[in-house]
Short mmCIF file of C-alpha atoms in Angstrom, two decimals:
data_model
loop_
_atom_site.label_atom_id
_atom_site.label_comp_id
_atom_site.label_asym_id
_atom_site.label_seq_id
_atom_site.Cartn_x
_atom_site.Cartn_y
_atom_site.Cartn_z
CA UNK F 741 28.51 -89.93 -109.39
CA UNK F 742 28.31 -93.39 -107.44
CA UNK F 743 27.18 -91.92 -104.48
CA UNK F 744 24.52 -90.01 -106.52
CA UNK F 745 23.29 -93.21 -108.23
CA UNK F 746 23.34 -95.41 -104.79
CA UNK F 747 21.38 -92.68 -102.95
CA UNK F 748 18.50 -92.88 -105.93
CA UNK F 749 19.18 -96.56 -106.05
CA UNK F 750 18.09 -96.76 -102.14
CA UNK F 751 15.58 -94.23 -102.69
CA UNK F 752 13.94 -95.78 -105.08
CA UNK F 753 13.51 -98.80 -103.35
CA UNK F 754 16.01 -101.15 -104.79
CA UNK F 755 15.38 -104.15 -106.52
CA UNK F 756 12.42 -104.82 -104.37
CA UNK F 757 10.71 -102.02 -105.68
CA UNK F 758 11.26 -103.44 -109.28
CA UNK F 759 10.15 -106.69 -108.62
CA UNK F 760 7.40 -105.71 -106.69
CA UNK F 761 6.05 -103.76 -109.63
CA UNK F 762 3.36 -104.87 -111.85
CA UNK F 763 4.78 -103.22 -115.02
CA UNK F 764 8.20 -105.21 -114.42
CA UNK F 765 5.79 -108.73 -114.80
CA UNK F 766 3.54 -107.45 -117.77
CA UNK F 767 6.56 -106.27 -119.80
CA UNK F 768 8.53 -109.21 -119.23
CA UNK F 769 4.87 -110.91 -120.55
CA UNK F 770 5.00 -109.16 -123.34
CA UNK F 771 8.36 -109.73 -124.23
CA UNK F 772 7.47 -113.50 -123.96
CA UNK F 773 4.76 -113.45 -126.45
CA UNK F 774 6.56 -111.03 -128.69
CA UNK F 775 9.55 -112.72 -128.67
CA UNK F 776 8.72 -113.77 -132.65
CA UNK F 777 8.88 -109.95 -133.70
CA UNK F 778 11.97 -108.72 -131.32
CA UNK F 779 14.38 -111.88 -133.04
CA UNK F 780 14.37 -110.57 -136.17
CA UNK F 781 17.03 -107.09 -136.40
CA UNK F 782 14.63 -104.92 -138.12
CA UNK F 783 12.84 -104.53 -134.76
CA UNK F 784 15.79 -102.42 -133.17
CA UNK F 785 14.32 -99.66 -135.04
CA UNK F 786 11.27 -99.19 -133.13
CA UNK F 787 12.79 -97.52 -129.90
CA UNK F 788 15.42 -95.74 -131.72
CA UNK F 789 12.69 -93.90 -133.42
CA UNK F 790 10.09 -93.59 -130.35
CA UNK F 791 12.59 -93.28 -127.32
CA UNK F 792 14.58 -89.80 -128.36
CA UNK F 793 10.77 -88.09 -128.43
CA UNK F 794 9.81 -90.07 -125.09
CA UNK F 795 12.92 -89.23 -123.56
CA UNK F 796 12.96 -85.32 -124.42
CA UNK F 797 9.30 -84.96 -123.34
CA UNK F 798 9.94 -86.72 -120.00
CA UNK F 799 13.05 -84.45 -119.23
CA UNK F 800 10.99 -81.30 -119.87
CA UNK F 801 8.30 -82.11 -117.82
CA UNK F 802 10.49 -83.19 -115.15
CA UNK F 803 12.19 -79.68 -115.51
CA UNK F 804 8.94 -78.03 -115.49
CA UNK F 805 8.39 -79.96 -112.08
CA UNK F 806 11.10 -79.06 -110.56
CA UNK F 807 10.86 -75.52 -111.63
CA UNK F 808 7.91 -74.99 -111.12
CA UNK F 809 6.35 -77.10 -108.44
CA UNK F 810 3.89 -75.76 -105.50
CA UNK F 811 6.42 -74.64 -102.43
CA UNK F 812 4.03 -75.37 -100.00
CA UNK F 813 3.45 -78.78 -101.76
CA UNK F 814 7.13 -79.47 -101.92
CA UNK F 815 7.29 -78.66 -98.09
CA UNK F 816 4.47 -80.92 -97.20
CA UNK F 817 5.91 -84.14 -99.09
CA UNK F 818 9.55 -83.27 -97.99
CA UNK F 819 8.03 -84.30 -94.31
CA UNK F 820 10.20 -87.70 -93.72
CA UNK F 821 7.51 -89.75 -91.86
CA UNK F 822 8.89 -92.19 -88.94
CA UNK F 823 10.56 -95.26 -89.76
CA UNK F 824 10.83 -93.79 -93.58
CA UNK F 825 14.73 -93.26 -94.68
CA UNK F 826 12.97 -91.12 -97.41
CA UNK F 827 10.50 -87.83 -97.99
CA UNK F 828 7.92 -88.47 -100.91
CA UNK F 829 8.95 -85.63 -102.63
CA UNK F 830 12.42 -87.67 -102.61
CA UNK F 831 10.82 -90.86 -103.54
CA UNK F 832 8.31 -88.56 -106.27
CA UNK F 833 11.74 -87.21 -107.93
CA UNK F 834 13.60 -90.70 -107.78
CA UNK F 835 10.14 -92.08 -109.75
CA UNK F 836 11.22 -89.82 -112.24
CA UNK F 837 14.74 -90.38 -112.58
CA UNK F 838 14.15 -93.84 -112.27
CA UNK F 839 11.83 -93.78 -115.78
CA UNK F 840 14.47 -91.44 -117.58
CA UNK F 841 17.19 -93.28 -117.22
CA UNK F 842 15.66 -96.47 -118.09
CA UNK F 843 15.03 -95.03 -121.33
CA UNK F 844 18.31 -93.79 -121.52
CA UNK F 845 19.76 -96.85 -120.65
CA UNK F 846 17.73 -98.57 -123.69
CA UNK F 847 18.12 -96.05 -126.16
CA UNK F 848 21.57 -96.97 -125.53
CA UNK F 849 21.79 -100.62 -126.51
CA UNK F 850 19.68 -100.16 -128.60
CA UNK F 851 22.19 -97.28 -131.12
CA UNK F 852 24.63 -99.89 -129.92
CA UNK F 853 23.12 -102.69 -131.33
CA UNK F 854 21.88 -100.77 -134.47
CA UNK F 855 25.37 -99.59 -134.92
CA UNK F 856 28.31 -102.26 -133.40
CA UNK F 857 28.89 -105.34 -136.03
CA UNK F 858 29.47 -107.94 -133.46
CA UNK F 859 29.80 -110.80 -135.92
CA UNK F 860 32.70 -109.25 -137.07
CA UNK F 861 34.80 -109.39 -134.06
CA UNK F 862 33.31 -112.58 -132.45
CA UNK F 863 32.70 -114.72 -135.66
CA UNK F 864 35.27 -116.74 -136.94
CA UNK F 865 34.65 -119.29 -140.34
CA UNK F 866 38.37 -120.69 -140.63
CA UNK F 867 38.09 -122.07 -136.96
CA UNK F 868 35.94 -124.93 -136.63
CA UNK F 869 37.13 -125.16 -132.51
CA UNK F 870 34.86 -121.77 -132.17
CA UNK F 871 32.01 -123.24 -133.74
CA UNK F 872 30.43 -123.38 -130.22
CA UNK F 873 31.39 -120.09 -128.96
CA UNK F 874 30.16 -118.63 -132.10
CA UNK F 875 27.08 -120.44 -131.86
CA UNK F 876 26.51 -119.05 -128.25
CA UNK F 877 27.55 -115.68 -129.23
CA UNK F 878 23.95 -115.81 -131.52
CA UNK F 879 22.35 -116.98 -128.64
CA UNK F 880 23.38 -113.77 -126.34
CA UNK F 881 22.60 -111.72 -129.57
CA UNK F 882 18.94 -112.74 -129.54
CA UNK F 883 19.05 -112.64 -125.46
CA UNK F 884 20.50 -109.01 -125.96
CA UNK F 885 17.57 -108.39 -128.00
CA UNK F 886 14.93 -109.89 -125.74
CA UNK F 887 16.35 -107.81 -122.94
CA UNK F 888 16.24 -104.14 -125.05
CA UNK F 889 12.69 -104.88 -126.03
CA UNK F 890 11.70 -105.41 -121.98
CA UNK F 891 13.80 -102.19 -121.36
CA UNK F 892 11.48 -101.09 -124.21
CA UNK F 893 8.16 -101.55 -122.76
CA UNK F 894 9.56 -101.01 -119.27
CA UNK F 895 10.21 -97.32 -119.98
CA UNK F 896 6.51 -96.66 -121.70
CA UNK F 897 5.16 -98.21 -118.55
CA UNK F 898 7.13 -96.40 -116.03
CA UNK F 899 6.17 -93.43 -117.79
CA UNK F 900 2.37 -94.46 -117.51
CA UNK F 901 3.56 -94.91 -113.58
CA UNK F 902 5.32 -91.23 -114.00
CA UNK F 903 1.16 -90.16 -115.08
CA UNK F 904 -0.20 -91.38 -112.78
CA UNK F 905 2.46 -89.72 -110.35
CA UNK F 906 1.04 -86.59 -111.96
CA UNK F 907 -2.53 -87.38 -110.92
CA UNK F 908 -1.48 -88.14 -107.58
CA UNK F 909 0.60 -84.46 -107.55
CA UNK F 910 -2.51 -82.76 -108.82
CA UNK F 911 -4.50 -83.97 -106.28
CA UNK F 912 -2.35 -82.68 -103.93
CA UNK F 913 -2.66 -79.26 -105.94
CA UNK F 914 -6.49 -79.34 -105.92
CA UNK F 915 -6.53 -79.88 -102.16
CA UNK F 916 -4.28 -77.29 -101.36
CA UNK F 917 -5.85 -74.98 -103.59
CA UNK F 918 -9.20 -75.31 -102.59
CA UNK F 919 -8.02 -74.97 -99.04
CA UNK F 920 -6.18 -71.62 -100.09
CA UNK F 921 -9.44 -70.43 -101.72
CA UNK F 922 -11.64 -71.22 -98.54
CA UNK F 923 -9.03 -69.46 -96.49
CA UNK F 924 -9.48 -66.62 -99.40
CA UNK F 925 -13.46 -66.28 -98.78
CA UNK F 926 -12.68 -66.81 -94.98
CA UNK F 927 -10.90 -64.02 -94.71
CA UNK F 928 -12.67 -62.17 -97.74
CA UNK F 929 -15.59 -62.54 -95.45
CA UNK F 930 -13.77 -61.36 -91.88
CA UNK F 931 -12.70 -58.58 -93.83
CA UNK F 932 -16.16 -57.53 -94.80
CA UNK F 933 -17.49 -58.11 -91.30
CA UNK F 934 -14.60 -56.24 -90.06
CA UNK F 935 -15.48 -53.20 -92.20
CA UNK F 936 -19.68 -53.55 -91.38
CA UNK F 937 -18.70 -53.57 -87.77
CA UNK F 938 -16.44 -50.31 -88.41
CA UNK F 939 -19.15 -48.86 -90.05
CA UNK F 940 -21.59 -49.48 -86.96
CA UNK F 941 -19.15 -48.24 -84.39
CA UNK F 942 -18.57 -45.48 -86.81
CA UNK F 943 -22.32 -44.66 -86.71
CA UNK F 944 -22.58 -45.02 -83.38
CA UNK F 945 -19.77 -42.77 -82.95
CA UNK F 946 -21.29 -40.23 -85.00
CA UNK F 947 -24.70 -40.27 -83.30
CA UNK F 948 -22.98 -40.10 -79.70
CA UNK F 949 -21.36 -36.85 -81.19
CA UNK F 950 -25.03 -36.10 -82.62
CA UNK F 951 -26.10 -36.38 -79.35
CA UNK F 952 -23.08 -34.10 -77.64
CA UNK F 953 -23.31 -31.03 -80.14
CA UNK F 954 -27.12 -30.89 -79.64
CA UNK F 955 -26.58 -31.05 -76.00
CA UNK F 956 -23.72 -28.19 -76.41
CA UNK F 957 -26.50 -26.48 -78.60
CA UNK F 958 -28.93 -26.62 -75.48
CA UNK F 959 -26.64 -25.55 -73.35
CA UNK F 960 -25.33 -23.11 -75.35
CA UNK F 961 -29.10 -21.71 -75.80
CA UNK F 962 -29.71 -21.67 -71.93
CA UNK F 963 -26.83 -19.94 -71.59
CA UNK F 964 -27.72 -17.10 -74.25
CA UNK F 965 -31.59 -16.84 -72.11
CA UNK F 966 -29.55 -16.49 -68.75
CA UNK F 967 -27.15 -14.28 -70.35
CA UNK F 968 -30.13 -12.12 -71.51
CA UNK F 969 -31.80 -12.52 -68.37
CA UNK F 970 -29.12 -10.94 -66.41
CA UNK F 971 -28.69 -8.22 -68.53
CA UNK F 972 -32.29 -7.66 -68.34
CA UNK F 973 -32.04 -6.94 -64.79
CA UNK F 974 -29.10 -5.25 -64.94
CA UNK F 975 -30.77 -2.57 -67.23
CA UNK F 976 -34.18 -3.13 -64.66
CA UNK F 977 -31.61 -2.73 -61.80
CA UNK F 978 -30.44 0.34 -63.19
CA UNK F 979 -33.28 1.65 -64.37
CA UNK F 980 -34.49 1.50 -60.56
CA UNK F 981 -31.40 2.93 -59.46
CA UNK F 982 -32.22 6.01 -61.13
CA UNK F 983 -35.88 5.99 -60.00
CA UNK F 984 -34.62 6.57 -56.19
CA UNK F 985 -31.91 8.86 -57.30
CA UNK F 986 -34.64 11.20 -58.40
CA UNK F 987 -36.85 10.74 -55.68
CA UNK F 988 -34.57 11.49 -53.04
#
């Protein structure tokens, strides 16, 4: 499992990816300027009533991806370009983990902070000596909140980041496609050449044999005349033949 998790750890890009992301600085802005709505409890609701929806949506159409996906797509982005340790349809997939389990990974401490009475194991009224552990122990509360509502906003946004992976995906699609469909007409249209030029040499086939039966025909006459001809002057010959047979 800890192989698994460095390999989409490195694949993902580490924490310079995070940091280097955009969403990562406008959710920790948000959590800044929200920080009056995520101190009160009441808040913890919010992603344990959005995130199970989120989260079952995202796994489906990650299933659907990888079920599903264009093989010829897949083969193109699992090229590893040089000096890359990674394909894009590697870094694609980790995108996707990467979104999931943040949500997971909220959704968690979230129930757990819904559910777990910490002030019952940490807080302690009949020792005045813990008054400042106690005291800090309110102080990681509300930092424990601060830090579920950025996990909070961090997930929507990676999943707006997961979209846009979509777009980027389709594109790919629509270019391939429309490449298969010109190859379609391409050879659509060889094919009907193909079949015009088989009808020509076809025709011209026909009217060479045209041409060779009417010649046979000719031939075939001339040699019925001669035929005739020779019996003619057989008979003639014969005919004669009987002439001087009398006469002598």
């Amino acid at each position: 499992m800890f192989a698994l998790l460095k390999k989409y750890w490195a694949s993902y890009g580490g924490w310079k990816a995070i940091l280097a992301s955009p969403f990562t600085w406008l959710s920790l802005g948000i959590t800044y300027l929200s920080h009056t709505f995520w101190s009160v409890d009441k808040w913890i609701d919010t992603p344990i009533s959005i995130l199970p929806n989120l989260l079952g949506f995202n796994l489906a159409s990650y299933s659907i991806w990888l079920a599903f996906g264009n093989q010829k797509l897949n083969r193109i982005l699992s090229k590893v370009k040089e000096g890359n340790a990674y394909s894009k349809y590697m870094e694609i997939n980790t995108s996707f983990i990467h979104f999931i389990l943040v949500q997971i990974i909220c959704l968690i401490l979230s129930i757990s902070a819904k559910t777990i009475d910490f002030e019952r194991y940490f807080y302690f009224s009949d020792l005045a000596c813990l008054n400042n552990a106690v005291q800090g122990f309110e102080y990681a509360t509300v930092v424990l909140n601060g830090f579920i509502f950025f996990l909070f906003f961090y997930s929507i946004f990676c999943m707006f980041a997961a979209i846009l992976g979509f777009v980027g995906i389709a594109a790919g699609l629509d270019v391939i496609y429309r490449q298969e469909y010109v190859n379609f007409k391409n050879h659509q249209h060889k094919d009907k050449e193909k079949e015009v030029q088989e009808n020509i040499t076809n025709a011209k086939i026909i009217e060479k044999l045209d041409q060779e039966l009417e010649l046979l025909r000719i031939q075939n006459d001339k040699a019925h005349i001669e035929l005739e001809n020779l019996r003619n002057r057989e008979k003639k010959s014969s005919f004669l033949d009987r002439i001087k047979n009398l006469i002598s």
